[in-house]
Short mmCIF file of C-alpha atoms in Angstrom, two decimals:
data_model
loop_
_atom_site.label_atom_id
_atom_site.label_comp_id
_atom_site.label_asym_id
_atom_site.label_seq_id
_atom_site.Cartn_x
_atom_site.Cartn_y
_atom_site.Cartn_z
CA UNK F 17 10.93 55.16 15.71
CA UNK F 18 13.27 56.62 18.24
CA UNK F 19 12.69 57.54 21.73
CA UNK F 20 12.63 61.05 22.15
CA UNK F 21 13.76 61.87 26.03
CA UNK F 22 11.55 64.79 27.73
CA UNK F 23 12.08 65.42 31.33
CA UNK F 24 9.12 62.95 33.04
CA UNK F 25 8.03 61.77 29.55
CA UNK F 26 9.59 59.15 26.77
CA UNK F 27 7.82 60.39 23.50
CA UNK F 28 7.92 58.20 20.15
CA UNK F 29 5.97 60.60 17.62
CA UNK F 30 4.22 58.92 15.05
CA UNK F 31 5.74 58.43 11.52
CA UNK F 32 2.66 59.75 9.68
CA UNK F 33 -0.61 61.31 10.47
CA UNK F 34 -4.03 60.12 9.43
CA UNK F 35 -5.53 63.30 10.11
CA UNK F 36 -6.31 63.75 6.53
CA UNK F 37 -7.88 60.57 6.08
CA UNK F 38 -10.63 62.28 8.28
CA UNK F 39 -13.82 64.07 7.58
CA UNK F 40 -14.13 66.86 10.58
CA UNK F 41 -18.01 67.26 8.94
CA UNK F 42 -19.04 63.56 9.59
CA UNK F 43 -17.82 62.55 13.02
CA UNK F 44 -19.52 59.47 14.56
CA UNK F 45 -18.99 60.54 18.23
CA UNK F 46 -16.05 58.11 19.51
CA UNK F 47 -15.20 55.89 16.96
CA UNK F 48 -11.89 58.32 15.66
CA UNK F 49 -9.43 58.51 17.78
CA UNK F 50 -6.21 60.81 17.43
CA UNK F 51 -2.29 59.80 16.14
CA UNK F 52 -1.00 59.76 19.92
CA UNK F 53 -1.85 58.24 23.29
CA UNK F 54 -0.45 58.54 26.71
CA UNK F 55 0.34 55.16 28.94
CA UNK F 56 1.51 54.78 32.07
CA UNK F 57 1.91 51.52 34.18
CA UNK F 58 1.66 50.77 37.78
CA UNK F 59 4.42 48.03 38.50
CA UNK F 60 6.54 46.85 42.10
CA UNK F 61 4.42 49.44 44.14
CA UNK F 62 4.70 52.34 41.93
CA UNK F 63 4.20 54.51 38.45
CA UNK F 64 6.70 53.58 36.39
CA UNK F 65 7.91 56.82 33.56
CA UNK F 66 5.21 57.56 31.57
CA UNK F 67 5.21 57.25 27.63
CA UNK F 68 3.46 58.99 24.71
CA UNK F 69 3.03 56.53 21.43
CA UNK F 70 1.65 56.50 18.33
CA UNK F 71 -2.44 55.43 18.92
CA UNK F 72 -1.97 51.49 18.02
CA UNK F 73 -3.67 48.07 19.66
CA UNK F 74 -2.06 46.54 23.02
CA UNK F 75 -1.70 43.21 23.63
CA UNK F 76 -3.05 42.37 26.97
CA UNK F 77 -3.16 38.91 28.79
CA UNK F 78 -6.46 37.10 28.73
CA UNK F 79 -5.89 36.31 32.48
CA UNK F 80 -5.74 39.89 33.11
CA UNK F 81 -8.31 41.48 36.05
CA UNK F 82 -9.91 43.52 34.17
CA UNK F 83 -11.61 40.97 32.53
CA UNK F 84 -12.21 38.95 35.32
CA UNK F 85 -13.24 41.49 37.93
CA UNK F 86 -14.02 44.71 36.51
CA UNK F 87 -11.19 46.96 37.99
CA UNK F 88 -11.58 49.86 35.58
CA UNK F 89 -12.56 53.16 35.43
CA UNK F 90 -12.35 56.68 33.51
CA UNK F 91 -12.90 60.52 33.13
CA UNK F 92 -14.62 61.98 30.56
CA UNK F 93 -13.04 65.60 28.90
CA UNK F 94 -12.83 67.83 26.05
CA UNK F 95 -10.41 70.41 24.75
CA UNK F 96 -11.47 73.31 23.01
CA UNK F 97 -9.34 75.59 20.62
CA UNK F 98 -10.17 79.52 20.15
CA UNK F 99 -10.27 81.31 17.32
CA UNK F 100 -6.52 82.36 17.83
CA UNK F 101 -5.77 78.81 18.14
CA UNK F 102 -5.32 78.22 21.86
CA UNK F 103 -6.13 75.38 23.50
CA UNK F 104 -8.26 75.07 26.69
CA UNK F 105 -9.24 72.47 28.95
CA UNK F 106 -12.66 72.72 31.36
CA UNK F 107 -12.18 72.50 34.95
CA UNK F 108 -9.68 69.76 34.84
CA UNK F 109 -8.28 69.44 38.20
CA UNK F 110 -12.22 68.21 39.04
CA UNK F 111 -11.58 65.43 36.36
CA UNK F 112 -8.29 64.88 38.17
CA UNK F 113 -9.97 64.28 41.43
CA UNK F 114 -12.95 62.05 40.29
CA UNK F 115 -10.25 59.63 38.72
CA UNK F 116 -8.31 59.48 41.32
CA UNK F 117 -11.24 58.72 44.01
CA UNK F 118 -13.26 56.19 41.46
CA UNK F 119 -9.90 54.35 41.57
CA UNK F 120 -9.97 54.70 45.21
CA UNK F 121 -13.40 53.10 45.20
CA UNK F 122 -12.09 50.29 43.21
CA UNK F 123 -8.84 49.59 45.33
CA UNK F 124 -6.20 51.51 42.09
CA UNK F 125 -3.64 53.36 43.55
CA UNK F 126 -4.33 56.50 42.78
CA UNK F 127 -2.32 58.40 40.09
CA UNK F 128 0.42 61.07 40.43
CA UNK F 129 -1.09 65.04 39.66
CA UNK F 130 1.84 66.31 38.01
CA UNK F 131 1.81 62.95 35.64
CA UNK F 132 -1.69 63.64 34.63
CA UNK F 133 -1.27 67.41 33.46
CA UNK F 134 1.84 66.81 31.90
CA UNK F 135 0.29 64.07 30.07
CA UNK F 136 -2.29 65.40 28.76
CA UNK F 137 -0.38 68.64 27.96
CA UNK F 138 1.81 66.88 26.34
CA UNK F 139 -0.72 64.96 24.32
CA UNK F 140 -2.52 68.21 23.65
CA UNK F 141 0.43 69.79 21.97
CA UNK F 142 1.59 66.72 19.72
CA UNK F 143 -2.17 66.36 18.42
CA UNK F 144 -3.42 69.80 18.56
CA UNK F 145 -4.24 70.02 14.80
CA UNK F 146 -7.12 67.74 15.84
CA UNK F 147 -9.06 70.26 17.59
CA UNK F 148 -10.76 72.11 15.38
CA UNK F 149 -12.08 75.95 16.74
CA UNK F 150 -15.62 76.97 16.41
CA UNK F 151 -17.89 76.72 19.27
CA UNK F 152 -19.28 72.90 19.83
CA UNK F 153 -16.25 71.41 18.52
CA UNK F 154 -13.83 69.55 20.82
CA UNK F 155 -11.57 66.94 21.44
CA UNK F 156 -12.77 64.30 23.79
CA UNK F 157 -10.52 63.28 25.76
CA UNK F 158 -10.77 59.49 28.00
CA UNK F 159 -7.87 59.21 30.31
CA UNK F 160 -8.72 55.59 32.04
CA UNK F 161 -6.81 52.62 34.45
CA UNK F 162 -7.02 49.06 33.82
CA UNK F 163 -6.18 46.54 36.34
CA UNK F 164 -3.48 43.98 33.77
CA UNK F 165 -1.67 42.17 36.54
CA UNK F 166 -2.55 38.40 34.69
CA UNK F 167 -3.69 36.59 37.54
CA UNK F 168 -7.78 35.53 38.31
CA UNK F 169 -7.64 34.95 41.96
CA UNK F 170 -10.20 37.35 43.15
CA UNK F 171 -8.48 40.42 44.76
CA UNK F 172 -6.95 43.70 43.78
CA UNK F 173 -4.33 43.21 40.99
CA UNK F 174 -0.60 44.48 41.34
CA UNK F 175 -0.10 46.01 38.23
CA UNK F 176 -2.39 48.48 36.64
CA UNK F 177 -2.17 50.62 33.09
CA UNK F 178 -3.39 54.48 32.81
CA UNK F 179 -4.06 55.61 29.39
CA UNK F 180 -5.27 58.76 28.04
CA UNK F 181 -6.94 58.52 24.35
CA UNK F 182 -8.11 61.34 22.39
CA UNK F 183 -11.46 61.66 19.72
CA UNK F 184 -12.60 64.68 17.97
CA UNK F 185 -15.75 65.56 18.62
CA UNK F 186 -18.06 67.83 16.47
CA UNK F 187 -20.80 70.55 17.76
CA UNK F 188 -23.68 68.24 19.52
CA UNK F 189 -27.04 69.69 18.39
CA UNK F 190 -29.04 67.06 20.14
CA UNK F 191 -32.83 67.04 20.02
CA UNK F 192 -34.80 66.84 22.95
CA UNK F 193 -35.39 62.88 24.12
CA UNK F 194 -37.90 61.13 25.89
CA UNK F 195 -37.44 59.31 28.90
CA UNK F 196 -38.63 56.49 31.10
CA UNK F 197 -38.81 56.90 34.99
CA UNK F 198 -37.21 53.68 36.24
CA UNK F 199 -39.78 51.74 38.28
CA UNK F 200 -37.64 48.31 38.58
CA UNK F 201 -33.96 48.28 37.67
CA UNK F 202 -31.53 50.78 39.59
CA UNK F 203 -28.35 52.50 38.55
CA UNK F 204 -26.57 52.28 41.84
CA UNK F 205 -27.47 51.47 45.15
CA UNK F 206 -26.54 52.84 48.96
CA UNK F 207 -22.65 51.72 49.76
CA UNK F 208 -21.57 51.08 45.78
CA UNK F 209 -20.20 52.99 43.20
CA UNK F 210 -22.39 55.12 41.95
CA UNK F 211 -20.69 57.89 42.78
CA UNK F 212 -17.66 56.57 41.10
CA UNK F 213 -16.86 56.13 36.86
CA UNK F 214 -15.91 52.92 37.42
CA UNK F 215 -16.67 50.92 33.82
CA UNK F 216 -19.64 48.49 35.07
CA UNK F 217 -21.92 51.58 36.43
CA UNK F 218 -22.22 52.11 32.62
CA UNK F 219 -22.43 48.60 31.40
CA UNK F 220 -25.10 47.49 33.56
CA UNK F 221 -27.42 50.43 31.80
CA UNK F 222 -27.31 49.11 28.70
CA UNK F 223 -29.96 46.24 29.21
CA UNK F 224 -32.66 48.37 31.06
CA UNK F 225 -31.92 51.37 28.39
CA UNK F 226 -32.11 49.30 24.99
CA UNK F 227 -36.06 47.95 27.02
CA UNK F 228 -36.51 51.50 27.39
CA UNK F 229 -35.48 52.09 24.11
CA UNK F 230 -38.08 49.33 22.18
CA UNK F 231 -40.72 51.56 23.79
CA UNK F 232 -39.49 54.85 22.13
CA UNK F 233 -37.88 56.07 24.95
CA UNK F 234 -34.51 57.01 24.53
CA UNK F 235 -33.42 57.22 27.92
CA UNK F 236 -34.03 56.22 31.30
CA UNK F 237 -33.86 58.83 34.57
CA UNK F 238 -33.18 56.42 37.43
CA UNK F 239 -34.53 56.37 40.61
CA UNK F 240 -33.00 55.52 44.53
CA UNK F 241 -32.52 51.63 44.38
CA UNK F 242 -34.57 51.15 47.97
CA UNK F 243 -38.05 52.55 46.81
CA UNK F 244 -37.87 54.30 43.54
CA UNK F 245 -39.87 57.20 44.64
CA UNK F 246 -36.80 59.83 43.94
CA UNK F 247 -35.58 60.83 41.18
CA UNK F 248 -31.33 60.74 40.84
CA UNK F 249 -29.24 60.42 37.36
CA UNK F 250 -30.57 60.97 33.57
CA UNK F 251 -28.87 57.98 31.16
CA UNK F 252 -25.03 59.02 31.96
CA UNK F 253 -26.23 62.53 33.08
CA UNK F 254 -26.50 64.40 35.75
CA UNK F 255 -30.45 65.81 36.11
CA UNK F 256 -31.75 69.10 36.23
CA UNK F 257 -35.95 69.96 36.75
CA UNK F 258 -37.14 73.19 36.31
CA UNK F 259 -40.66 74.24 37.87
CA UNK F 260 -41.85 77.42 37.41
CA UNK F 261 -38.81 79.64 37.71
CA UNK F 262 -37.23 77.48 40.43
CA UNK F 263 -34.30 74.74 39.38
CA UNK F 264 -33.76 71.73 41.30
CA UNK F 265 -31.84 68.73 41.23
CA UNK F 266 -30.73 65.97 43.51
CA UNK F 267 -27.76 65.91 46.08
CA UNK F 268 -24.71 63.89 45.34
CA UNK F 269 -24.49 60.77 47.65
CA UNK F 270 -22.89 57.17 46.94
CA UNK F 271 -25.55 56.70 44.43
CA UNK F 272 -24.82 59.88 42.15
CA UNK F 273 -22.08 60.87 40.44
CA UNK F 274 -20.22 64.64 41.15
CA UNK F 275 -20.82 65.23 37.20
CA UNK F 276 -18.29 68.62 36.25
CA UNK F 277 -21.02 69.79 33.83
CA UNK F 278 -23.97 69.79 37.13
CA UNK F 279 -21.92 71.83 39.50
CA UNK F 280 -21.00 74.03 36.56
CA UNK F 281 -24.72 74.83 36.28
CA UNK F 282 -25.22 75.27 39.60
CA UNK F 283 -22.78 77.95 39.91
CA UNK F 284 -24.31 79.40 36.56
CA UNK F 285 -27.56 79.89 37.96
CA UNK F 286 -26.44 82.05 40.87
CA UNK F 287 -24.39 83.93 38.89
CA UNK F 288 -27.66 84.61 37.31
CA UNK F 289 -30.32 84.88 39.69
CA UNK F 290 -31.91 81.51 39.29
CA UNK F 291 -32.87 80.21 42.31
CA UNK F 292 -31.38 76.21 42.31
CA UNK F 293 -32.24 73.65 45.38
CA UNK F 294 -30.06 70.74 45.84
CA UNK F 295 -32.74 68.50 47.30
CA UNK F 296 -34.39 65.35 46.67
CA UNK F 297 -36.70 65.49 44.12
CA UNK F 298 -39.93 62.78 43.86
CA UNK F 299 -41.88 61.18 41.04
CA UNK F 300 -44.96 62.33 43.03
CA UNK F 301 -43.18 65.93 42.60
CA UNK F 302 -42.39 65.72 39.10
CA UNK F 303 -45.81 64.27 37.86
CA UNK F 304 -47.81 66.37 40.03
CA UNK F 305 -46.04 69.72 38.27
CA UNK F 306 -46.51 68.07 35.11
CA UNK F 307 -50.23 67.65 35.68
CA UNK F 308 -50.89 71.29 37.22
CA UNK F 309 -48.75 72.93 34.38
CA UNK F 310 -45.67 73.98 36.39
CA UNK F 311 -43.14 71.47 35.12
CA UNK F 312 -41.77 74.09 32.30
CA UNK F 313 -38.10 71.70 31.85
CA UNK F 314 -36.40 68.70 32.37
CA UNK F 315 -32.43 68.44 31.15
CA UNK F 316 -29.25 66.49 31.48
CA UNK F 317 -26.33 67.82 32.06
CA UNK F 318 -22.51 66.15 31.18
CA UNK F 319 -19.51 66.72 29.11
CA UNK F 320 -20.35 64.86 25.95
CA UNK F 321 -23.56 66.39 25.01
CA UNK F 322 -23.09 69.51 27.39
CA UNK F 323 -27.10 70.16 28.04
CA UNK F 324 -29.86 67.62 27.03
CA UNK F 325 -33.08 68.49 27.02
CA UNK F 326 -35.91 66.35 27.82
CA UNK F 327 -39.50 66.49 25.66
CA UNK F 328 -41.47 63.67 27.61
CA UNK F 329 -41.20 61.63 30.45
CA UNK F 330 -43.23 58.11 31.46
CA UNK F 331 -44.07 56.95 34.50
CA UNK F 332 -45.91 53.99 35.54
CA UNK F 333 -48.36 54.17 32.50
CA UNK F 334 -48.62 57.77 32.34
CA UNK F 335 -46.98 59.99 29.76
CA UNK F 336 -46.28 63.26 29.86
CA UNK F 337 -45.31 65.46 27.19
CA UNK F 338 -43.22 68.82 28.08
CA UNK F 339 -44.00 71.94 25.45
CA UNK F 340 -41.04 74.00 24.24
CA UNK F 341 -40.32 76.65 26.65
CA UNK F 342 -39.89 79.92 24.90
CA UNK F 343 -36.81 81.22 27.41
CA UNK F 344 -35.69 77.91 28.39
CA UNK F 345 -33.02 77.61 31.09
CA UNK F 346 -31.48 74.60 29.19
CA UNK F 347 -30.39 76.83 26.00
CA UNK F 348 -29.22 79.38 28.13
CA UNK F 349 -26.76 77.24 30.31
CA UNK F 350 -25.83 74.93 27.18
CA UNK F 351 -24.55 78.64 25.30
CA UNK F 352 -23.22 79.97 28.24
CA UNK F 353 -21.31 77.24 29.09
CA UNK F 354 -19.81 76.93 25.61
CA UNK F 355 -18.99 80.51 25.27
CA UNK F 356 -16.75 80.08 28.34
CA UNK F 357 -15.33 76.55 27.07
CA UNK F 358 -14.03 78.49 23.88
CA UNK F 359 -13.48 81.53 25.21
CA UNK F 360 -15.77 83.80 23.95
CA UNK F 361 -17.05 84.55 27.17
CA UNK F 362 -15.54 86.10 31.23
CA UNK F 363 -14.65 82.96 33.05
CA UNK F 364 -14.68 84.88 36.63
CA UNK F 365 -14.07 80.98 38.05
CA UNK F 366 -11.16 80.40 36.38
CA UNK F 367 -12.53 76.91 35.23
CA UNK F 368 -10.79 77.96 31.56
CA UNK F 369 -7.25 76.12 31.85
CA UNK F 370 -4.94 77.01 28.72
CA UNK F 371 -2.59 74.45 27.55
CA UNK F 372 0.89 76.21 27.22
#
């Protein structure tokens, strides 16, 4: 395979494709991933010249910091195709941004703009028969930085790798999940990295989900780490209640991440007249509508599942079950936000961003 020279990136194209090997109608979210990937590493103080490769394993050194200390992170994306076969990406400067200040969080040097967009443009065009049009399906995209200086003395490594990987994605027609109000474990706490994607955020919610989950709940909406009286993040989702006509969900702070998807709803429901406070939001709150009949909806809101809406919550013994609302804010936000993903809709904010 032969090095094809672009001007910032060295591309070696794959020999052959395995996109025929796949079935587009029986995707298991994240476990296909594309022909190509992006790498980049951080070396003697700086990005070295970025390369595009066929999708293959690395070999890594066991003594690497990743393993040791946890110096990772990652975006989450998705690329959409029309029905005239261009290609769009959602509001990916934000994406751009989070990365780059989670890997501030986590002492990475932060990673060059015009590298980023060129990668995944780049990336975008080589694989682009892998994004299939019709309106829920996507390619998910994982751009991520690794610390793989090997050395385990406990500081910041010296060398780092960015990668961007690619996995189709079919339309998410999720049911509605029940969820457990954390009363003991926490997500994040005040002065960590909550509000970061750093890898072990997302790790460390794997023990108190899979309790959760031996219960029947499938989920767990955490609560602040100091009394766990407010109510904050939804599994790996950002959390939206609705009582009576009124939406509300909880301010970003160090705890909660700046999810893409949330403020994309936000700006949805004043573009349509729904009144939305960003406020903190209490279990006393939540149960108490429950109980008195105002609670109408409860839904998460992120880039893999888009809008996930919530049937029954638990809280300290008491369950509460939440009836299917006729003209329910989370159907309306999940279709509009599609609709503007694949272009079937006005996108006055310009979040639509074609790949050329």
């Amino acid at each position: 395979m032969a090095i094809i020279p672009t001007y910032e990136i060295d591309l070696v194209k794959a020999k052959t494709s395995k996109i025929n090997d796949v079935d587009f109608n029986n995707l298991t979210f994240g476990r296909v991933f594309t022909d190509h990937m992006f790498v980049c590493d951080f070396k003697d103080g700086e990005w070295q010249k970025p390369q595009i490769m066929p999708y293959q394993a690395m070999t890594i050194d066991p003594s690497a910091r990743v393993f040791h200390y946890g110096q990772a992170v990652f975006e989450g994306m998705k690329a959409y195709k029309d029905e005239d076969g261009k290609v769009f990406l959602f509001r990916p400067d934000q994406n751009f941004e989070r990365i780059n200040k989670s890997s501030a969080r986590m002492a990475i040097p932060e990673f060059p703009k015009d590298y980023f967009f060129k990668g995944l443009e780049t990336l975008l065009k080589l694989d682009s028969e892998w994004i299939k049009p019709g309106v829920g399906n996507s390619l998910y995209l994982r751009p991520f930085v690794i610390a793989t200086e090997p050395a385990i003395s406990a500081s910041p490594a010296n060398e780092y790798r960015f990668m961007i990987i690619c996995s189709p994605a079919k339309a998410y027609y999720n049911e509605p999940v029940r969820v457990l109000f954390a009363e003991k474990f926490s997500r994040s706490a005040d002065g960590g990295v909550g509000f970061a994607k750093a890898a072990g955020n997302y790790g460390a919610q794997f023990y108190p989900t899979s309790l959760a989950q031996k219960k029947g709940f499938q989920q767990i909406i955490w609560t602040d780490a100091s009394t766990h009286d407010y109510l904050e993040e939804a599994g790996t989702m950002n959390i939206f209640f609705r009582i009576g006509d009124k939406l509300i969900t909880a301010p970003n702070n160090d705890r909660i991440l700046d999810g893409v998807t949330r403020k994309s709803v936000i700006q949805l429901a004043e573009d349509l007249g729904i009144e939305c406070e960003v406020r903190r939001v209490s279990v006393k709150e939540i149960k108490d509508a429950a109980k008195n009949g105002s609670l109408k909806e409860i839904f998460g809101a992120g880039t893999a599942a888009v809008i996930s809406p919530v049937s029954a919550f638990e809280h300290a013994g008491d369950v509460f079950e939440i009836p299917e609302e006729e003209n329910s804010y989370a159907t309306l936000f999940k279709s509009t936000l599609l609709n503007i993903q694949h272009n079937l809709a006005e996108d006055k904010h310009d979040w639509r961003y074609e790949v050329k």
